[in-house]
Short mmCIF file of C-alpha atoms and ligand atoms in Angstrom, two decimals:
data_model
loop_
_atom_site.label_atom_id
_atom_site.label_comp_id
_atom_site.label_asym_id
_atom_site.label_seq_id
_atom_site.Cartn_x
_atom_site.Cartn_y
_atom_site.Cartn_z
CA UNK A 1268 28.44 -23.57 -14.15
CA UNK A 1269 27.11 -25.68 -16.19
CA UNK A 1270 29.43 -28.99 -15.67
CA UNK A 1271 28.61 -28.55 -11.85
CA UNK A 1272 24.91 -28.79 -12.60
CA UNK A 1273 24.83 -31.64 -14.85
CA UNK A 1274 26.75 -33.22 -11.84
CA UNK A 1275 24.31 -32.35 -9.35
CA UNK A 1276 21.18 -33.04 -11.02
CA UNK A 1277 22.78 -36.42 -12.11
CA UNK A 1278 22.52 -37.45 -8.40
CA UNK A 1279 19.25 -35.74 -7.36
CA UNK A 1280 15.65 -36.90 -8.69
CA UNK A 1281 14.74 -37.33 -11.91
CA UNK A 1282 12.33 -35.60 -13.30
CA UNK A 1283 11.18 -36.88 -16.60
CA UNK A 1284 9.09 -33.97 -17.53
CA UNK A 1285 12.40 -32.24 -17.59
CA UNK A 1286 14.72 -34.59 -19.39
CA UNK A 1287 16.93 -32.69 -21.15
CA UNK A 1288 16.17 -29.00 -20.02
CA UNK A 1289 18.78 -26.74 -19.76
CA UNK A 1290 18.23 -23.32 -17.74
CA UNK A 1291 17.93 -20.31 -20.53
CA UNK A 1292 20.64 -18.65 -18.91
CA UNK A 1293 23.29 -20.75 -17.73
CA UNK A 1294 22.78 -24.12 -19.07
CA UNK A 1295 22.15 -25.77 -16.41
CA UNK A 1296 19.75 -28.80 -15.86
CA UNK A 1297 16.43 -28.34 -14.88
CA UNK A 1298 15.55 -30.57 -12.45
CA UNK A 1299 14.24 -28.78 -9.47
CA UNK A 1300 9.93 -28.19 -9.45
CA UNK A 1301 8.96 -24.62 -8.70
CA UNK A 1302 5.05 -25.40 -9.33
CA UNK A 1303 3.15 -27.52 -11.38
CA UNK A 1304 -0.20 -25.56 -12.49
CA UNK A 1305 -0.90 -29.05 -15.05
CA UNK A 1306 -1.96 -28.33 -18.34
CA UNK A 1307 -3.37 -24.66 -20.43
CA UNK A 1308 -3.60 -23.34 -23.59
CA UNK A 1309 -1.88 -20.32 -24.78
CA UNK A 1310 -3.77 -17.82 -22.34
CA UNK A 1311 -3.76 -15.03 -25.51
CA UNK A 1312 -5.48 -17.82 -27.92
CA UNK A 1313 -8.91 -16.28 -27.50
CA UNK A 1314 -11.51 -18.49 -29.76
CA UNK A 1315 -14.29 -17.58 -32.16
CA UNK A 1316 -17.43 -19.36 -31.83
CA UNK A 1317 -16.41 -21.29 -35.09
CA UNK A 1318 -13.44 -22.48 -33.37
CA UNK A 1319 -15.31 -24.04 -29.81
CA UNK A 1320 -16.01 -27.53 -31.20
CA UNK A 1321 -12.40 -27.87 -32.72
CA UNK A 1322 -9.65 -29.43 -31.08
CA UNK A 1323 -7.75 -26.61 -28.60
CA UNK A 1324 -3.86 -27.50 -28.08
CA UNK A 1325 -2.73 -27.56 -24.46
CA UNK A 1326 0.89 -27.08 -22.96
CA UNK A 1327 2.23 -27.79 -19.49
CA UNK A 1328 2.53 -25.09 -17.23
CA UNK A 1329 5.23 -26.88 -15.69
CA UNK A 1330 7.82 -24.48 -13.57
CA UNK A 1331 11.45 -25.21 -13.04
CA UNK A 1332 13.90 -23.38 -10.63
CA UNK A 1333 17.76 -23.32 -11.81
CA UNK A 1334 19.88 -25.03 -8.98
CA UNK A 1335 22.44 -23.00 -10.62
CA UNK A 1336 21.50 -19.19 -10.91
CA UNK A 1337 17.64 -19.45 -9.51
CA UNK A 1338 15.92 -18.70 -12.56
CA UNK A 1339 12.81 -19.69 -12.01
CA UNK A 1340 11.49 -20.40 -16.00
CA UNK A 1341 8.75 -21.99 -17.40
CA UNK A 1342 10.15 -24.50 -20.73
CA UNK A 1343 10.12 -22.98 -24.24
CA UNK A 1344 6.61 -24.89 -25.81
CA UNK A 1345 5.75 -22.76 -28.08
CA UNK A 1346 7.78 -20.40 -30.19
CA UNK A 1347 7.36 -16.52 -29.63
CA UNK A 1348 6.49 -16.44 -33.39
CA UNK A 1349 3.44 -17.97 -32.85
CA UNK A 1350 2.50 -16.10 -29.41
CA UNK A 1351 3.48 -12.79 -30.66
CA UNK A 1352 2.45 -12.12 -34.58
CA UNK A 1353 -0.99 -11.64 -33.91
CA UNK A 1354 -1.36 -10.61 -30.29
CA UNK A 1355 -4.34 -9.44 -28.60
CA UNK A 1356 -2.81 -7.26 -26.08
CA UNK A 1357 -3.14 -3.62 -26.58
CA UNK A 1358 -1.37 -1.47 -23.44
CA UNK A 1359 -3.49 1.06 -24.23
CA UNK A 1360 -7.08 -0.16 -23.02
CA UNK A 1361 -5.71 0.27 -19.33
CA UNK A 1362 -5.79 3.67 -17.98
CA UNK A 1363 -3.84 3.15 -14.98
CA UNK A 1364 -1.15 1.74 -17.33
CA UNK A 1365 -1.16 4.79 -19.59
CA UNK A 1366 -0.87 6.75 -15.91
CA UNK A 1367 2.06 4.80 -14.90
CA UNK A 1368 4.19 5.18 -18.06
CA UNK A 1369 3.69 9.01 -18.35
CA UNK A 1370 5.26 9.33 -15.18
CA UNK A 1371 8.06 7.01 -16.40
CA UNK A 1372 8.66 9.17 -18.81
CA UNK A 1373 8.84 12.72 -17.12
CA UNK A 1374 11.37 10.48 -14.06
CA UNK A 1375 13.70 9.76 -17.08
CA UNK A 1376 13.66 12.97 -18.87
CA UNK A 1377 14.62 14.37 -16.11
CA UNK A 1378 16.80 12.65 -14.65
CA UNK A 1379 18.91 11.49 -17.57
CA UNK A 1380 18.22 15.00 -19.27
CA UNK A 1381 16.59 13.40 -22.63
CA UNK A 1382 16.20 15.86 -25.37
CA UNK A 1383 15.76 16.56 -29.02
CA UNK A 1384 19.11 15.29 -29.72
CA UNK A 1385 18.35 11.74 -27.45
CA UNK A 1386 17.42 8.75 -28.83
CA UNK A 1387 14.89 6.85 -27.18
CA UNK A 1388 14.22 2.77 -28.26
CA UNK A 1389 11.49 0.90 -26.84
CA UNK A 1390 11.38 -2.99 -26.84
CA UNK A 1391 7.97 -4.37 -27.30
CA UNK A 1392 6.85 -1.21 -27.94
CA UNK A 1393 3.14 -2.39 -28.46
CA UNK A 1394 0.46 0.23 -29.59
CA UNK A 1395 3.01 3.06 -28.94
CA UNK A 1396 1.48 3.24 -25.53
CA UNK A 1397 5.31 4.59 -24.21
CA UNK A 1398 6.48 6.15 -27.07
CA UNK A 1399 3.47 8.33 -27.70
CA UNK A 1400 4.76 10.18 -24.00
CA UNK A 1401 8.33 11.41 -25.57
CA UNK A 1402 7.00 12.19 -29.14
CA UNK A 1403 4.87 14.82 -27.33
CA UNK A 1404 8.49 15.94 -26.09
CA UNK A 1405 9.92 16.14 -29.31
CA UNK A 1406 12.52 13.40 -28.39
CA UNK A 1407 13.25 10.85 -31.52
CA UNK A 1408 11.94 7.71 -30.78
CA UNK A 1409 11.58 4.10 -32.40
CA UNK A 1410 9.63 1.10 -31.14
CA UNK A 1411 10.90 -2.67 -31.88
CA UNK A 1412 7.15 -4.55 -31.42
CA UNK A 1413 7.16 -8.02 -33.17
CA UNK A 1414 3.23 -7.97 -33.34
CA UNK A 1415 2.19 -6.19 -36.70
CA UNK A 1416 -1.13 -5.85 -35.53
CA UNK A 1417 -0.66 -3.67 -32.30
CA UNK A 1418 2.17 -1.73 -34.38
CA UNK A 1419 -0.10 -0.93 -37.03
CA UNK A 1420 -1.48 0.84 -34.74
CA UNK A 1421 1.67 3.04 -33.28
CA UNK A 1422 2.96 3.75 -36.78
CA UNK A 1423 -1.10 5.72 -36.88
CA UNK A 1424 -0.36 7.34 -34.09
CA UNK A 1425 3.56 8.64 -35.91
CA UNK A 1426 5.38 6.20 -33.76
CA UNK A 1427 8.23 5.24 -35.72
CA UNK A 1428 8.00 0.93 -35.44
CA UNK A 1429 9.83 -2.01 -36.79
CA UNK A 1430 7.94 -5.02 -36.97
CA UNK A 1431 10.77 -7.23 -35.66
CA UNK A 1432 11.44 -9.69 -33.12
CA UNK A 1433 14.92 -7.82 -30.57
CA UNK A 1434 18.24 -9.68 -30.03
CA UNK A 1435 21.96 -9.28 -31.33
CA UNK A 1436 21.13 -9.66 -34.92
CA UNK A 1437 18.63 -6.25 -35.30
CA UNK A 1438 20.79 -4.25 -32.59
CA UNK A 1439 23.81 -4.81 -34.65
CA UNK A 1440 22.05 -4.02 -37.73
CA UNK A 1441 20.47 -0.44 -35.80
CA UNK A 1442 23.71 0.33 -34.08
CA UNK A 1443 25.81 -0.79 -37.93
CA UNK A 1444 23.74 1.78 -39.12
CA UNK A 1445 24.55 4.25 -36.44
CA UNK A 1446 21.05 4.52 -34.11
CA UNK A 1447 22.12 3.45 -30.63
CA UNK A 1448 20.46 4.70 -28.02
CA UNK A 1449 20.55 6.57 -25.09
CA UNK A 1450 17.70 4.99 -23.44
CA UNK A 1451 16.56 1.57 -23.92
CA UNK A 1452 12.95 0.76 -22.52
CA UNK A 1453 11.52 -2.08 -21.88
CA UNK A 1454 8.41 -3.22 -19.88
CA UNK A 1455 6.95 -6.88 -19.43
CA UNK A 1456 8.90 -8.01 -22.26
CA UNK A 1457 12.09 -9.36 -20.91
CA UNK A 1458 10.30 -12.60 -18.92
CA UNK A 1459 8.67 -13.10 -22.62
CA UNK A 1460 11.72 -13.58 -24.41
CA UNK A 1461 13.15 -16.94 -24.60
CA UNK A 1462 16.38 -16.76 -25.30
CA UNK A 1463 17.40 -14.32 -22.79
CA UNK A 1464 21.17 -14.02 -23.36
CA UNK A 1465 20.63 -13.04 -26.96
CA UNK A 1466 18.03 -10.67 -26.00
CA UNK A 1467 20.52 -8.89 -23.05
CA UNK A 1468 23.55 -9.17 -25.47
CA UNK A 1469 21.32 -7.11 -28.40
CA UNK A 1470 21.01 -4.74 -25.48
CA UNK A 1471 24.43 -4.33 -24.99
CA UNK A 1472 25.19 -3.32 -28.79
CA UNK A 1473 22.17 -1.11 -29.01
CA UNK A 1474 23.41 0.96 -26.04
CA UNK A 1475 25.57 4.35 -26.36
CA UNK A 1476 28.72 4.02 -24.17
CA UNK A 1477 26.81 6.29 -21.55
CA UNK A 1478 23.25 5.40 -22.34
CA UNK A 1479 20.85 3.60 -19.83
CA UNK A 1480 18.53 0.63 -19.89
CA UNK A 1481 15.77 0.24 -17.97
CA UNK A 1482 13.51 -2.38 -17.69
CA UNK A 1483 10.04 -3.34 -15.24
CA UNK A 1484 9.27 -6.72 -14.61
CA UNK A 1485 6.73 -8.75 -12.23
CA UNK A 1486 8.92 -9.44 -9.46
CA UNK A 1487 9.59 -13.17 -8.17
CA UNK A 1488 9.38 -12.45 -4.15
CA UNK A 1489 5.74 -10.70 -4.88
CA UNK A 1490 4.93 -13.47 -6.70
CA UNK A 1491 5.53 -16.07 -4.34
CA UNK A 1492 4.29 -13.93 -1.54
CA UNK A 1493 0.82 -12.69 -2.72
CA UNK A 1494 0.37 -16.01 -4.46
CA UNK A 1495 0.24 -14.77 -7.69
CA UNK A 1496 0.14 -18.14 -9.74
CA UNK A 1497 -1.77 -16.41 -12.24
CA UNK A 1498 1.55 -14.82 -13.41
CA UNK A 1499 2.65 -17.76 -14.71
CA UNK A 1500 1.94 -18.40 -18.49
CA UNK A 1501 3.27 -19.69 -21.88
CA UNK A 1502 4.14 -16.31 -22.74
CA UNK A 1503 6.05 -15.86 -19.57
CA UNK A 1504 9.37 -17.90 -20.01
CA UNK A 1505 11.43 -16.42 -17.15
CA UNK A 1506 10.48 -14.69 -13.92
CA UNK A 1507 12.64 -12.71 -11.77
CA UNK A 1508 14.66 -11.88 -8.88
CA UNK A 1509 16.60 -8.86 -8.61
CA UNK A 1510 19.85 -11.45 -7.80
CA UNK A 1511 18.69 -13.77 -11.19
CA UNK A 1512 18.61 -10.12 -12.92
CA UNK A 1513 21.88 -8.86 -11.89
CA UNK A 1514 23.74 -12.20 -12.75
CA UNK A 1515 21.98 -12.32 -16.61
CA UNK A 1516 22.80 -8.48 -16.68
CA UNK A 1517 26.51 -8.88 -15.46
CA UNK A 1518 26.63 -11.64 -17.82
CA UNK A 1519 26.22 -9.41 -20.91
CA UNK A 1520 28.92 -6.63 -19.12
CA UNK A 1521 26.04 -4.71 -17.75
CA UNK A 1522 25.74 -3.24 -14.15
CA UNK A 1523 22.42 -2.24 -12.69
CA UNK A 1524 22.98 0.50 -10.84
CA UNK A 1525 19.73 1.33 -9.54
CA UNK A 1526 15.92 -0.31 -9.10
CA UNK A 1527 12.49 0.92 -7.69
CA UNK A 1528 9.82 -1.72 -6.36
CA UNK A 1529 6.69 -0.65 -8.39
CA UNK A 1530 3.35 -1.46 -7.72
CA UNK A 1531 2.42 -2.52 -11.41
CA UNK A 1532 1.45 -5.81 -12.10
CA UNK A 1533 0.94 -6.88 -8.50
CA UNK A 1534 4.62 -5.80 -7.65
CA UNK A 1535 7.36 -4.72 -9.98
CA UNK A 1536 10.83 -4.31 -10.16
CA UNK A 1537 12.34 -1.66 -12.62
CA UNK A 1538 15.73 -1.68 -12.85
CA UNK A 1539 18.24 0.67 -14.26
CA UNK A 1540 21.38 -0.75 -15.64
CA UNK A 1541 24.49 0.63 -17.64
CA UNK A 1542 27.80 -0.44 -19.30
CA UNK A 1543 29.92 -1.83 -16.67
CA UNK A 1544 32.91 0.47 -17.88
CA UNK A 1545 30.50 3.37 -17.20
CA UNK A 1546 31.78 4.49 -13.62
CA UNK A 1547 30.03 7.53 -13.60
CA UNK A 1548 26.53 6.18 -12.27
CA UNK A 1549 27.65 4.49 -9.00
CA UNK A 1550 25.59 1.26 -7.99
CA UNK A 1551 22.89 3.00 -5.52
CA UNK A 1552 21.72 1.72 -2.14
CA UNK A 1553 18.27 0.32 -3.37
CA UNK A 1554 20.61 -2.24 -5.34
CA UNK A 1555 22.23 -3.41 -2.07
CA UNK A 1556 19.67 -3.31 -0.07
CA UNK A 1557 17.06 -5.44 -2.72
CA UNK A 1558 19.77 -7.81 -2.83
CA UNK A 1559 19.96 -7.93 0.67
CA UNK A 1560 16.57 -8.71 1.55
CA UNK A 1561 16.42 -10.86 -1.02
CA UNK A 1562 19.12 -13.11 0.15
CA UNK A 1563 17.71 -12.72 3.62
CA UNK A 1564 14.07 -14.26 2.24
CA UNK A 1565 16.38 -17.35 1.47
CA UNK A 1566 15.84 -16.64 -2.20
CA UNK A 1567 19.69 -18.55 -2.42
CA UNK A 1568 18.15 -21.64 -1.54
CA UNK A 1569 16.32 -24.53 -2.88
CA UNK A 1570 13.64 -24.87 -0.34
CA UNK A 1571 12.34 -21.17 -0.76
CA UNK A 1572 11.05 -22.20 -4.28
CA UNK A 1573 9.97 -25.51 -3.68
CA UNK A 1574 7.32 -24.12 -0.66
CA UNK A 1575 5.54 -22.25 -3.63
CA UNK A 1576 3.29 -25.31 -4.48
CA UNK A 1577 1.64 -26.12 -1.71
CA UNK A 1578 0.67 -22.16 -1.80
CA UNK A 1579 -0.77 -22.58 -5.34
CA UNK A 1580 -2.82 -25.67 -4.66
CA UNK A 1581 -4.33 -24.22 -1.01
CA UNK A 1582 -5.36 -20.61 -3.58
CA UNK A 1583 -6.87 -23.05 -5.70
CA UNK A 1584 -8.87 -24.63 -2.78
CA UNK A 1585 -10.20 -21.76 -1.63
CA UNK A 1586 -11.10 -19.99 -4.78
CA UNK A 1587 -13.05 -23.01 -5.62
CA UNK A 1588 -14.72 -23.14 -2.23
CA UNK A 1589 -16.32 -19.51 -2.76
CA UNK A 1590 -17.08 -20.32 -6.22
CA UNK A 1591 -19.16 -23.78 -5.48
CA UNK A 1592 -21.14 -21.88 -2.21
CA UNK A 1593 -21.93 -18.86 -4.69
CA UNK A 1594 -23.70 -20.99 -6.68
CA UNK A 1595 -24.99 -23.26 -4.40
CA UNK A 1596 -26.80 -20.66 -2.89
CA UNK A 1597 -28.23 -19.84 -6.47
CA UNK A 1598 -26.07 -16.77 -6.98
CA UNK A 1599 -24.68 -15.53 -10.29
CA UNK A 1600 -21.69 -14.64 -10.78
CA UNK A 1601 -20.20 -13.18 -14.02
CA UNK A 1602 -16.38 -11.95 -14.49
CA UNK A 1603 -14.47 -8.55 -15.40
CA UNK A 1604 -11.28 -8.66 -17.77
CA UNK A 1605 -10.09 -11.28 -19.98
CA UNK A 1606 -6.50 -10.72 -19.21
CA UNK A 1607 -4.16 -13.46 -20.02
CA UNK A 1608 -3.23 -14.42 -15.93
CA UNK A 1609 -7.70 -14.68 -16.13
CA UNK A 1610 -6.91 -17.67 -18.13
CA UNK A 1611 -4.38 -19.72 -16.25
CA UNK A 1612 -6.39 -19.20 -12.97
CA UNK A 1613 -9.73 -20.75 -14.64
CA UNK A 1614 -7.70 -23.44 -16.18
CA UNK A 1615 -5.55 -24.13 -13.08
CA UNK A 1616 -8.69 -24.40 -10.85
CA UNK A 1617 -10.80 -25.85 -13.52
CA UNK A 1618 -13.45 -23.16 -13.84
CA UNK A 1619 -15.57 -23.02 -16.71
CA UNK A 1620 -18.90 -21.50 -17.34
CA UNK A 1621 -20.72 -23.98 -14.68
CA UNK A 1622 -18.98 -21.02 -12.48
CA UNK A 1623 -18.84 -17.56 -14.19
CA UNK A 1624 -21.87 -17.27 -16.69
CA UNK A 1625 -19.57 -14.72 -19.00
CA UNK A 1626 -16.89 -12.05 -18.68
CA UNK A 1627 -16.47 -8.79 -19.86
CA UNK A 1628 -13.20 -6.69 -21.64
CA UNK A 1629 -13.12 -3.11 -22.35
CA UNK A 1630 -10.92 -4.48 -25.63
CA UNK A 1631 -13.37 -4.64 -29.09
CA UNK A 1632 -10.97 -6.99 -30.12
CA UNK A 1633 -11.99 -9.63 -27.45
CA UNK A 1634 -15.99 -9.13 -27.70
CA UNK A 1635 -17.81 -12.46 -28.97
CA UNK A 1636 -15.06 -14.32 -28.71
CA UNK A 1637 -14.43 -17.32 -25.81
CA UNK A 1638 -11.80 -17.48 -23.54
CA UNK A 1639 -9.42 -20.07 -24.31
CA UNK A 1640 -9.56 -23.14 -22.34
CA UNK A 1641 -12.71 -22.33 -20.18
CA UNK A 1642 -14.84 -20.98 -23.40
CA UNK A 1643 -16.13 -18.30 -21.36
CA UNK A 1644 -17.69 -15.96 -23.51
CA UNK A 1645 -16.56 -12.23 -23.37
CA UNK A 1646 -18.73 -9.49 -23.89
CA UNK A 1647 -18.48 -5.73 -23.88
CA UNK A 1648 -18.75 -3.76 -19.97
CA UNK A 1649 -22.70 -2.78 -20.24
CA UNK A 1650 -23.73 -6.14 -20.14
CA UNK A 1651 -22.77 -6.62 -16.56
CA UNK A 1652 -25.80 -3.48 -16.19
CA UNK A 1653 -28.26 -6.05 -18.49
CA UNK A 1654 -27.59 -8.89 -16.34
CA UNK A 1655 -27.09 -7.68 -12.63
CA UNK A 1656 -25.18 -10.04 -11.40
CA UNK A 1657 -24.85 -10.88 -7.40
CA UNK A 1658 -21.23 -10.95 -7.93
CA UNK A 1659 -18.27 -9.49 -10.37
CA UNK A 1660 -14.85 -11.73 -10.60
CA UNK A 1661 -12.21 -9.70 -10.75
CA UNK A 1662 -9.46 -11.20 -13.24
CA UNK A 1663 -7.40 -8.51 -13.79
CA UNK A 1664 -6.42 -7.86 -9.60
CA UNK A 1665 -4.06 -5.73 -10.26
CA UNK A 1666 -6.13 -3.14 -11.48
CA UNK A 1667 -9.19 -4.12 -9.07
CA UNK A 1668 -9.24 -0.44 -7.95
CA UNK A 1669 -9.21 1.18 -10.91
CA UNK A 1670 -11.97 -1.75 -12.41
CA UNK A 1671 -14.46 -1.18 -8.75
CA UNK A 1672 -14.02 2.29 -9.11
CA UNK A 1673 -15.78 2.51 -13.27
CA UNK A 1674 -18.59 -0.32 -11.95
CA UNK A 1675 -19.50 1.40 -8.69
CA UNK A 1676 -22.90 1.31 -10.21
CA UNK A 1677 -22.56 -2.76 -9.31
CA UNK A 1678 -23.63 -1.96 -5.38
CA UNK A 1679 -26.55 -0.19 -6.85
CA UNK A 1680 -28.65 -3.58 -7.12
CA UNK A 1681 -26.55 -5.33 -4.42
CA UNK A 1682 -23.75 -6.52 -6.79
CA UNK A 1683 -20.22 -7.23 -4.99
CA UNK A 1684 -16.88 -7.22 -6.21
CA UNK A 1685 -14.74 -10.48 -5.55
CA UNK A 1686 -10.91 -10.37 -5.94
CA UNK A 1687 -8.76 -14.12 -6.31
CA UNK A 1688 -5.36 -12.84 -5.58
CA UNK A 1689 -3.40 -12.80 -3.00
CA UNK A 1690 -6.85 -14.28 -1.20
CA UNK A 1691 -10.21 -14.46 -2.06
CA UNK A 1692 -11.70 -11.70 -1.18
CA UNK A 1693 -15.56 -10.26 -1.63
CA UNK A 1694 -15.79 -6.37 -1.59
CA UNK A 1695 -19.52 -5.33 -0.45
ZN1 ZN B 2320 20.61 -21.24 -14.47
#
């Protein structure tokens, strides 16, 4: 694989933003553009007042498709060590979320017949937002979540949790010490990791002969459908296809033998994999037929990824074209959420506070602190009551229901909802 590629990409373009990148999983150059969103800071880097006249690193947000195996991945600028240790994430604050994963867990319970004597690991396990659903079943449980300050909080809550970053080295140390497991879980954490082989390889050792993996991530055709640039972020190294998935996963001697499209994050895919040697859970029909489609969508060819661009920059166009006649017709307009994607859409289109006068996070941790970036201050939900403004930005669209439904009161003085993604959109 990866001779061919250094042929090909010899003889194509060069790209010297990409001079010597290899794809994470096969090696390959990187030479082919997915989208360029210019430069960002690290869209978790939230700043303290103290910290708004210092100077504020910024990285590319420069995205690369593999000629090779079409992983579409973002380059490695940052180390997870210095993303992760002190995140400012917490699962938890998101109700639909919590929703979402309690359902997960009766589905797998069930269907893989989990009980006391099951062992059940979770990978980025977070607050213990997962976990907390099989404790209450009385089914043994341990979280891997690198960030000590969001585990702090699971090991409150009696969620066993190792402060550790995942890959080969801990699962051989867990399974050397005789805890493999018969289900792995992970959510949003495997387009996070950067070095993805290790990371699938760790789960290969941590899994029981007939134990099963699954794992939800955004998925690459909903992203380049619904225009969902916002997706794309430091922490985000990788972002998938099912056909990218299923070559990493065979890689590592692991079949997936089953996925469900999810509605989570704007359009998930969870998969369901297993040893390869394990015949007795046959590769279902929602494989095929994903893999199908996919290949039908022309997601085996070049030109599919490179149309994405010209997507991002016309978003960009019209967000800003709503934004500027807002306020030139003297409206305010304030925002909801300070979720990470928040940041690389007001850094992509360049929106600052001459746009959106503040923001608002149901998270205490975020409250009188500035968006990185866009220094965009972020206050707690009641002052969107105190201020009454004409309009509320939306940041978080995936969970614009759930968000329009707990500030209904908004329409009360006239207030509308306005969602970016997929299209601009005002909500009366
Ligand atoms: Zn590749």
């Amino acid at each position: 694989m990866t001779t061919e590629g250094e042929k090909k990409n010899n003889t194509a373009r060069a790209e010297p933003a990409a001079r010597g990148a290899r794809c994470r999983f096969c090696g390959a150059a990187l030479s082919h553009v997915f989208v360029d969103l210019g430069m960002s800071p690290l869209c978790e880097s939230f700043l303290s007042a103290d910290q708004l006249n210092r100077m504020e690193p910024f990285y590319p947000l420069h995205v690369y498709v593999c000629g090779e195996c079409f992983l579409v991945q973002l380059e490695e600028y940052v180390s997870p060590s210095d993303i992760f240790t002190d995140y400012a994430y917490f699962s938890s604050y998101s109700d639909s979320w919590l929703s979402h994963m309690k359902a997960y867990t009766d589905l797998v319970t069930q269907r893989f017949k989990l009980g006391a004597k099951s062992f059940v690991v979770e990978l980025a396990s977070n607050d213990g937002y997962l976990l907390q659903y099989f404790v209450q079943k009385g089914i043994p449980v341990l979280g891997i979540e690198p960030a000590a300050n969001v585990a702090a909080v699971a090991v409150e809550k009696g969620i066993p949790t190792l402060v550790k970053f995942f890959g080969v080295e801990l699962a051989k140390e867990l399974a050397g010490k005789g805890q493999q497991a018969d289900l792995i879980a992970g959510a949003n954490v495997l387009a996070q990791v950067p070095d993805v082989n290790d990371f699938v390889e760790g789960i290969r050792i941590l899994l029981k002969p007939d134990g099963v993996v699954t794992i939800e991530f955004p998925h690459l055709v909903q992203l380049v459908d619904n225009n969902q640039l916002d997706t794309i972020y430091h922490e985000h190294f990788s972002y998938f296809s099912l056909i990218a998935s299923e070559a990493i996963f065979a890689a590592h001697k692991l079949t997936i033998f089953d996925v469900e499209e999810l509605s989570t994050h704007g359009g998930s895919l969870r998969i369901y994999a297993r040893h390869a040697a394990n015949g007795s859970l046959p590769v279902g029909r929602r494989v095929t037929e994903l893999r199908e489609r996919e290949i039908a969508a022309g997601y085996k060819r070049l030109e599919t990824y490179s149309r994405f661009s010209e997507k991002a920059k016309a978003t960009k166009r019209n967000i800003l074209e709503f934004l500027i006649n807002a306020r030139r017709e003297g409206k305010t307009v304030a925002g909801y959420g300070a979720p990470g994607k928040g940041n690389t859409l007001l850094n992509y289109c360049g929106v600052r506070g001459d746009f959106i006068d503040y923001t608002v996070d149901r998270n205490p941790h975020k409250h009188g602190k500035f968006l990185p970036g866009s220094h965009i201050p972020i206050f707690p939900p009641e002052r969107i009551g105190e201020t009454k403004p004409d309009y509320v930005f939306i940041l978080p669209w995936n969970l614009k229901d759930e968000i329009m439904k707990q500030m209904a009161y908004v329409r009360g003085w006239g207030g509308k909802f306005v969602v970016p993604i997929p299209e601009i959109t005002v909500y009366p």
